[in-house]
Amino acid sequence: MRESTILDNLQLVKSIDRSSMLSSCVEAPKHYAEAAELARNVTVGFKKPRMIMVAGMGGSAIGGELLRDWARDRIEVPVEVCRDYSLPAYADKNALVFVSSYSGETEETLSILADALKRKCMIVCISSGGKLMEVAQRLRLPHVKVTSGMAPRAALPYMFMPMLTILQKMGLTSEADSEISETVKVLRQLVIENLPEVETINNFSKRLATGIEGTSPAIYGFGIYRSVAQRLKTQFNENSKTPAKWECFPELNHNEIVGWETAGEFSKWFSVIFIRDAEEPVEIRQRIETTKEILGKSKLKLFEVQSRGKSNLAKMASVICTGDFTSVYLAVLRGIDPTPVETITLLKQKLKQTGAKEKTIRELQKFK
Ligand code: F6R
């Protein structure tokens, strides 16, 4: 089979995955463990916030989505993700704002920092360096410095886990620590099973990549897997360089499914990946099964990814890890290096000429 000939040829895989995105998948357990420790010594003397906002873009925003889903049934303070230039009207001094940018150089995120400073929010910055770190140090804002030299999306554990540690330090949750050790254990086993050395026949991620090749995948999540579905979608975009979409149960039963009704031959260009959980609520299970039955009559290719572990963190991280591996193997099958994101780089270069970021930097310099 052509796919296994490519994916099981380690030399070939390495020559395509030149910057080794695969190694960040392999090192995921280590990254989660290290990332959880990063914020332990960061001092945050804030009172209990009325709301938590995570401001960031792309790979630095998805950690906020994960936090939102993880916190939904445990933290009584609302969590919101802000992917924009400014905060919503209700963000004031009672809002805890995580300003998250891996590079520390993202125009929109720096603009949110200026806005959060104006509104006197409680601010915690997370970056590997850049302007964000510079301003945080000058203004003595709490700053979590994460390991540098990675692609922002590969640094997801580093952008996500420090927020859990900080919320635990602030007394908003007590569950983070207990979930981390299980997560690391679950990920270690998952990595062993999906290593590039493991042949396609025994390697779930390689088989999934083979199955969806030539289609545009739609990832369907529910509950805590809403953000996870979104993460998988963006990894297929950035690593595999392929269009993808994500949706969520039960909402997708009220619109999305109708879109496939008359898709006919067109549907053969798409696949659907259902995220499953051995403990999924019965009403969701029935919806997924019924949706699969209906969509099974079309030409769509249907797949499932099963989560692992007991805790929400382990469950979410296990599907993310499977998706990360799959997106890299899909890139390899397509003969594309997963790491460079040339279109994003080009866009950022072009937008530099507008001067918007420079204007924000000048504004930030005025804060004392
Ligand atoms: C690149 C990636 C992008 C960036 C985004 C924001 O790997 O995933 O989505 O995360 O362009 O840049 P940062 O994360 O540096 O603020």
Coordinates of C-alpha atoms and ligand atoms in Angstrom, one line a residue:
M1 CA 0.0 0.0 0.0
R2 CA 1.4 3.4 -1.0
E3 CA 0.6 5.1 2.3
S4 CA 2.3 2.6 4.6
T5 CA 5.3 2.5 2.2
I6 CA 5.7 6.2 2.9
L7 CA 4.8 6.4 6.6
D8 CA 6.8 3.3 7.6
N9 CA 10.0 4.6 5.8
L10 CA 11.7 6.4 8.6
Q11 CA 14.3 8.1 6.4
L12 CA 11.6 9.4 4.1
V13 CA 9.5 10.6 7.0
K14 CA 12.5 12.5 8.4
S15 CA 13.4 14.0 5.1
I16 CA 9.8 15.5 4.8
D17 CA 9.4 16.4 8.4
R18 CA 12.6 18.5 8.2
S19 CA 12.0 20.6 11.4
S20 CA 10.8 17.5 13.2
M21 CA 7.3 18.4 14.3
L22 CA 7.0 14.7 15.1
S23 CA 9.5 15.2 18.0
S24 CA 7.1 17.6 19.7
C25 CA 4.4 15.0 19.4
V26 CA 6.7 12.4 20.9
E27 CA 7.8 14.7 23.7
A28 CA 4.2 15.7 24.6
P29 CA 4.2 13.9 28.0
K30 CA 7.4 15.7 29.0
H31 CA 6.1 19.1 27.8
Y32 CA 2.9 18.7 29.9
A33 CA 4.8 17.8 33.0
E34 CA 7.4 20.6 32.6
A35 CA 4.7 23.2 31.7
A36 CA 2.7 22.5 34.9
E37 CA 5.8 23.5 36.9
L38 CA 6.6 26.7 35.0
A39 CA 4.2 29.0 36.9
R40 CA 4.8 27.6 40.4
N41 CA 7.2 30.4 41.3
V42 CA 5.2 33.2 39.6
T43 CA 3.7 35.5 42.3
V44 CA 0.1 36.5 41.7
G45 CA -1.3 38.5 44.6
F46 CA -4.7 39.0 43.1
K47 CA -8.2 38.8 44.7
K48 CA -10.8 36.4 43.4
P49 CA -11.7 37.6 39.9
R50 CA -15.3 37.9 38.6
M51 CA -14.3 36.6 35.2
I52 CA -11.3 35.0 33.5
M53 CA -10.3 36.1 30.0
V54 CA -7.6 34.5 27.9
A55 CA -6.4 36.9 25.2
G56 CA -4.4 35.5 22.3
M57 CA -4.5 34.3 18.7
G58 CA -4.1 31.0 17.0
G59 CA -1.8 28.5 18.7
S60 CA -1.7 30.8 21.7
A61 CA -5.5 31.1 22.0
I62 CA -6.4 27.4 21.9
G63 CA -5.1 26.9 25.4
G64 CA -7.8 29.4 26.5
E65 CA -10.4 27.3 24.8
L66 CA -9.2 24.2 26.6
L67 CA -9.2 26.0 29.9
R68 CA -12.8 27.2 29.2
D69 CA -14.0 23.6 28.6
W70 CA -11.9 22.1 31.4
A71 CA -13.2 24.7 33.9
R72 CA -16.8 24.7 32.9
D73 CA -18.1 22.3 35.5
R74 CA -15.5 23.1 38.2
I75 CA -14.7 26.8 38.4
E76 CA -17.6 29.1 39.3
V77 CA -16.0 32.1 37.5
P78 CA -16.8 32.4 33.8
V79 CA -13.9 31.8 31.4
E80 CA -13.8 33.5 28.0
V81 CA -11.4 33.6 25.1
C82 CA -10.7 36.9 23.5
R83 CA -9.3 36.8 20.0
D84 CA -9.4 40.4 19.1
Y85 CA -7.8 43.8 19.5
S86 CA -9.8 44.9 22.5
L87 CA -11.6 43.4 25.5
P88 CA -15.4 43.3 25.8
A89 CA -17.1 46.2 27.6
Y90 CA -17.7 44.1 30.8
A91 CA -13.9 43.5 31.3
D92 CA -12.9 45.7 34.2
K93 CA -10.6 45.6 37.3
N94 CA -12.4 42.5 38.4
A95 CA -11.3 40.6 35.3
L96 CA -8.2 38.3 35.4
V97 CA -6.7 38.5 31.9
F98 CA -4.1 36.0 30.7
V99 CA -2.3 37.7 27.9
S100 CA -0.9 34.8 25.9
S101 CA 1.4 35.0 22.9
Y102 CA 4.1 32.4 22.3
S103 CA 6.3 34.8 20.4
G104 CA 5.2 37.8 22.5
E105 CA 5.0 39.8 19.2
T106 CA 1.4 39.3 18.0
E107 CA -0.2 42.6 17.1
E108 CA -3.7 41.7 18.4
T109 CA -2.4 40.4 21.7
L110 CA -0.2 43.4 22.3
S111 CA -3.2 45.6 21.7
I112 CA -5.3 43.6 24.3
L113 CA -2.4 44.1 26.7
A114 CA -2.7 47.9 26.2
D115 CA -6.5 47.7 26.7
A116 CA -6.2 45.5 29.8
L117 CA -3.8 48.0 31.3
K118 CA -6.1 50.9 30.6
R119 CA -9.0 49.0 32.3
K120 CA -6.8 48.1 35.3
C121 CA -7.5 44.4 34.9
M122 CA -5.5 41.8 36.8
I123 CA -2.9 40.8 34.2
V124 CA -0.8 37.7 33.8
C125 CA 1.4 37.5 30.7
I126 CA 2.6 34.2 29.1
S127 CA 5.2 34.2 26.3
S128 CA 8.6 32.9 25.4
G129 CA 10.0 36.4 25.1
G130 CA 9.3 39.3 22.7
K131 CA 7.6 42.7 23.3
L132 CA 5.1 41.1 25.7
M133 CA 7.9 40.0 28.1
E134 CA 9.7 43.3 27.8
V135 CA 6.6 45.3 28.7
A136 CA 5.6 42.8 31.5
Q137 CA 9.1 43.1 33.0
R138 CA 9.1 46.9 32.8
L139 CA 5.7 47.2 34.4
R140 CA 6.4 44.4 36.9
L141 CA 3.4 42.3 35.7
P142 CA 3.4 38.6 36.5
H143 CA 5.0 36.9 33.5
V144 CA 5.4 33.2 32.8
K145 CA 8.4 32.6 30.5
V146 CA 7.9 29.5 28.5
T147 CA 10.6 27.5 26.6
S148 CA 11.5 29.2 23.4
G149 CA 12.4 27.8 19.9
M150 CA 9.2 26.0 19.2
A151 CA 6.3 26.6 16.7
P152 CA 3.6 28.3 18.8
R153 CA 1.1 25.5 18.2
A154 CA 3.6 22.8 19.3
A155 CA 4.0 24.8 22.5
L156 CA 0.4 24.2 23.5
P157 CA 1.1 22.5 26.8
Y158 CA 3.4 25.5 27.8
M159 CA 0.7 28.0 26.9
F160 CA -2.1 26.1 28.6
M161 CA -0.8 24.4 31.8
P162 CA 0.6 27.5 33.5
M163 CA -2.9 28.9 33.6
L164 CA -4.1 25.8 35.4
T165 CA -1.3 26.2 37.9
I166 CA -2.0 29.9 38.5
L167 CA -5.8 29.2 39.0
Q168 CA -4.9 26.6 41.5
K169 CA -2.5 28.9 43.3
M170 CA -5.3 31.5 43.4
G171 CA -7.6 28.9 45.1
L172 CA -10.0 28.8 42.2
T173 CA -9.5 25.0 41.6
S174 CA -7.8 22.2 43.5
E175 CA -8.0 19.6 40.7
A176 CA -5.2 20.6 38.4
D177 CA -2.3 18.8 40.2
S178 CA -4.1 15.5 40.6
E179 CA -5.0 15.4 36.9
I180 CA -1.5 16.1 35.6
S181 CA 0.2 12.9 36.7
E182 CA -2.6 10.8 35.1
T183 CA -2.3 12.9 31.9
V184 CA 1.4 12.3 31.7
K185 CA 1.0 8.5 32.2
V186 CA -1.8 8.3 29.5
L187 CA 0.3 10.3 27.0
R188 CA 3.4 8.2 27.5
Q189 CA 1.4 5.1 26.5
L190 CA -0.3 6.9 23.6
V191 CA 3.1 8.1 22.3
I192 CA 4.6 4.6 22.4
E193 CA 1.7 3.3 20.2
N194 CA 1.9 6.1 17.7
L195 CA 5.7 6.5 17.3
P196 CA 7.0 6.8 13.7
E197 CA 8.7 3.4 14.3
V198 CA 5.4 1.7 14.8
E199 CA 4.1 0.4 11.5
T200 CA 0.9 1.6 10.0
I201 CA -1.0 -1.6 10.7
N202 CA -0.5 -1.1 14.5
N203 CA -0.4 2.7 14.5
F204 CA -3.8 4.4 15.0
S205 CA -2.6 7.9 13.9
K206 CA -1.0 6.6 10.7
R207 CA -4.1 4.7 9.8
L208 CA -6.3 7.7 10.5
A209 CA -4.1 9.9 8.4
T210 CA -4.2 7.3 5.6
G211 CA -8.0 7.2 5.9
I212 CA -8.6 10.9 5.6
E213 CA -6.0 11.6 3.0
G214 CA -7.5 13.3 -0.1
T215 CA -10.5 14.6 2.0
S216 CA -11.2 17.7 4.0
P217 CA -11.8 16.5 7.6
A218 CA -14.7 17.8 9.7
I219 CA -14.1 17.1 13.4
Y220 CA -17.1 16.7 15.6
G221 CA -16.7 17.1 19.4
F222 CA -19.0 17.6 22.4
G223 CA -18.6 18.9 26.0
I224 CA -15.0 19.1 26.9
Y225 CA -14.1 18.1 23.3
R226 CA -15.4 21.3 21.8
S227 CA -12.0 23.0 22.1
V228 CA -10.3 19.7 21.3
A229 CA -12.2 19.5 18.0
Q230 CA -11.1 23.0 17.2
R231 CA -7.5 22.2 18.0
L232 CA -7.6 19.2 15.7
K233 CA -9.0 21.4 12.9
T234 CA -6.3 24.0 13.3
Q235 CA -3.6 21.3 13.3
F236 CA -4.9 19.9 10.0
N237 CA -4.8 23.4 8.7
E238 CA -1.3 24.3 9.9
N239 CA 0.6 21.0 9.9
S240 CA -1.1 19.1 7.0
K241 CA -1.9 22.3 5.1
T242 CA -5.4 21.2 4.3
P243 CA -8.8 22.8 4.7
A244 CA -10.7 21.4 7.7
K245 CA -13.7 22.4 9.9
W246 CA -15.0 21.6 13.4
E247 CA -18.5 21.4 14.9
C248 CA -20.0 20.3 18.2
F249 CA -22.8 18.1 19.4
P250 CA -25.7 18.7 20.0
E251 CA -25.6 22.0 18.0
L252 CA -24.5 20.3 14.8
N253 CA -27.7 18.2 14.8
H254 CA -29.6 21.4 14.2
N255 CA -27.9 22.7 11.1
E256 CA -24.6 21.0 10.0
I257 CA -26.2 17.7 9.2
V258 CA -28.6 19.3 6.7
G259 CA -25.6 20.6 4.7
W260 CA -24.7 17.0 3.8
E261 CA -28.3 16.2 2.6
T262 CA -27.8 16.9 -1.1
A263 CA -24.0 16.9 -1.2
G264 CA -24.0 13.8 -3.4
E265 CA -20.7 13.2 -5.2
F266 CA -19.3 16.3 -3.4
S267 CA -19.3 14.5 -0.1
K268 CA -16.6 12.1 -1.1
W269 CA -14.1 15.0 -0.7
F270 CA -14.9 15.2 3.0
S271 CA -14.4 13.0 6.0
V272 CA -15.9 13.2 9.5
I273 CA -13.9 12.4 12.7
F274 CA -16.2 11.8 15.7
I275 CA -14.5 12.3 19.1
R276 CA -15.7 9.6 21.5
D277 CA -15.5 9.0 25.2
A278 CA -16.2 5.7 26.9
E279 CA -18.1 7.7 29.5
E280 CA -19.9 10.1 27.1
P281 CA -23.4 11.1 28.4
V282 CA -26.2 8.8 27.1
E283 CA -28.0 11.6 25.3
I284 CA -24.8 12.5 23.4
R285 CA -24.0 8.8 22.6
Q286 CA -27.5 8.5 21.1
R287 CA -27.0 11.6 19.0
I288 CA -23.6 10.5 17.7
E289 CA -24.8 7.0 16.8
T290 CA -27.9 8.4 15.1
T291 CA -25.8 11.0 13.2
K292 CA -23.4 8.3 12.1
E293 CA -26.3 6.2 10.8
I294 CA -27.7 9.1 8.8
L295 CA -24.3 10.3 7.4
G296 CA -23.3 6.7 6.7
K297 CA -25.7 6.8 3.8
S298 CA -23.6 9.5 2.1
K299 CA -20.2 9.2 0.5
L300 CA -18.5 10.8 3.6
K301 CA -15.8 8.8 5.2
L302 CA -16.5 8.4 8.9
F303 CA -13.9 7.9 11.6
E304 CA -13.7 7.9 15.4
V305 CA -11.0 9.0 17.9
Q306 CA -11.5 7.5 21.3
S307 CA -10.3 9.5 24.3
R308 CA -8.2 7.8 27.1
G309 CA -7.9 8.3 30.8
K310 CA -10.3 9.1 33.7
S311 CA -9.7 12.8 34.3
N312 CA -10.9 15.6 32.0
L313 CA -7.3 16.7 31.4
A314 CA -6.1 13.3 30.4
K315 CA -9.1 12.8 28.1
M316 CA -8.6 16.1 26.4
A317 CA -4.8 15.8 26.0
S318 CA -5.1 12.2 24.7
V319 CA -7.3 13.2 21.8
I320 CA -5.1 16.3 21.1
C321 CA -2.0 14.1 21.0
T322 CA -3.7 11.6 18.6
G323 CA -4.7 14.6 16.4
D324 CA -1.2 16.1 16.5
F325 CA 0.4 12.8 15.3
T326 CA -2.3 12.3 12.7
S327 CA -1.9 15.9 11.3
V328 CA 1.9 15.3 11.0
Y329 CA 1.5 11.9 9.3
L330 CA -1.0 13.4 6.9
A331 CA 1.5 16.1 6.0
V332 CA 4.1 13.4 5.4
L333 CA 1.7 11.5 3.2
R334 CA 1.2 14.8 1.2
G335 CA 5.0 15.3 1.0
I336 CA 4.8 18.6 2.9
D337 CA 7.0 19.7 5.8
P338 CA 4.5 20.2 8.7
T339 CA 6.3 23.0 10.5
P340 CA 6.5 26.1 8.2
V341 CA 3.4 28.2 8.0
E342 CA 4.4 30.4 5.1
T343 CA 1.0 32.0 4.5
I344 CA 0.8 33.2 8.1
T345 CA 4.4 34.5 7.9
L346 CA 3.6 36.3 4.6
L347 CA 0.5 37.8 6.0
K348 CA 2.2 39.1 9.1
Q349 CA 5.0 40.6 7.0
K350 CA 2.5 42.4 4.7
L351 CA 0.5 43.7 7.7
K352 CA 3.7 45.1 9.3
Q353 CA 3.5 47.8 6.7
T354 CA 0.2 49.1 8.0
G355 CA 2.0 50.3 11.2
A356 CA -0.7 49.1 13.5
K357 CA 1.6 47.1 15.7
E358 CA 4.1 49.9 15.9
K359 CA 1.3 52.2 17.1
T360 CA 0.3 49.7 19.8
I361 CA 4.0 49.4 20.9
R362 CA 4.2 53.2 21.2
E363 CA 1.0 53.2 23.3
L364 CA 2.4 50.5 25.6
Q365 CA 5.5 52.6 26.1
K366 CA 3.4 55.3 27.7
F367 CA 2.4 53.0 30.6
K368 CA 4.5 53.6 33.7
Ligands
F6R1 C1 2.0 29.0 14.5 C2 0.6 29.2 15.0 C3 -0.1 30.5 14.9 C4 0.4 31.5 16.0 C5 -0.4 32.8 15.9 C6 -0.1 33.8 17.0 O1 2.5 27.8 15.0 O2 0.1 28.2 15.5 O3 -1.5 30.3 15.0 O4 0.1 30.9 17.3 O5 -0.1 33.4 14.7 O6 1.3 33.9 17.3 P1 1.8 33.8 18.8 O7 1.4 32.4 19.2 O8 3.3 33.9 18.7 O9 1.2 34.9 19.5

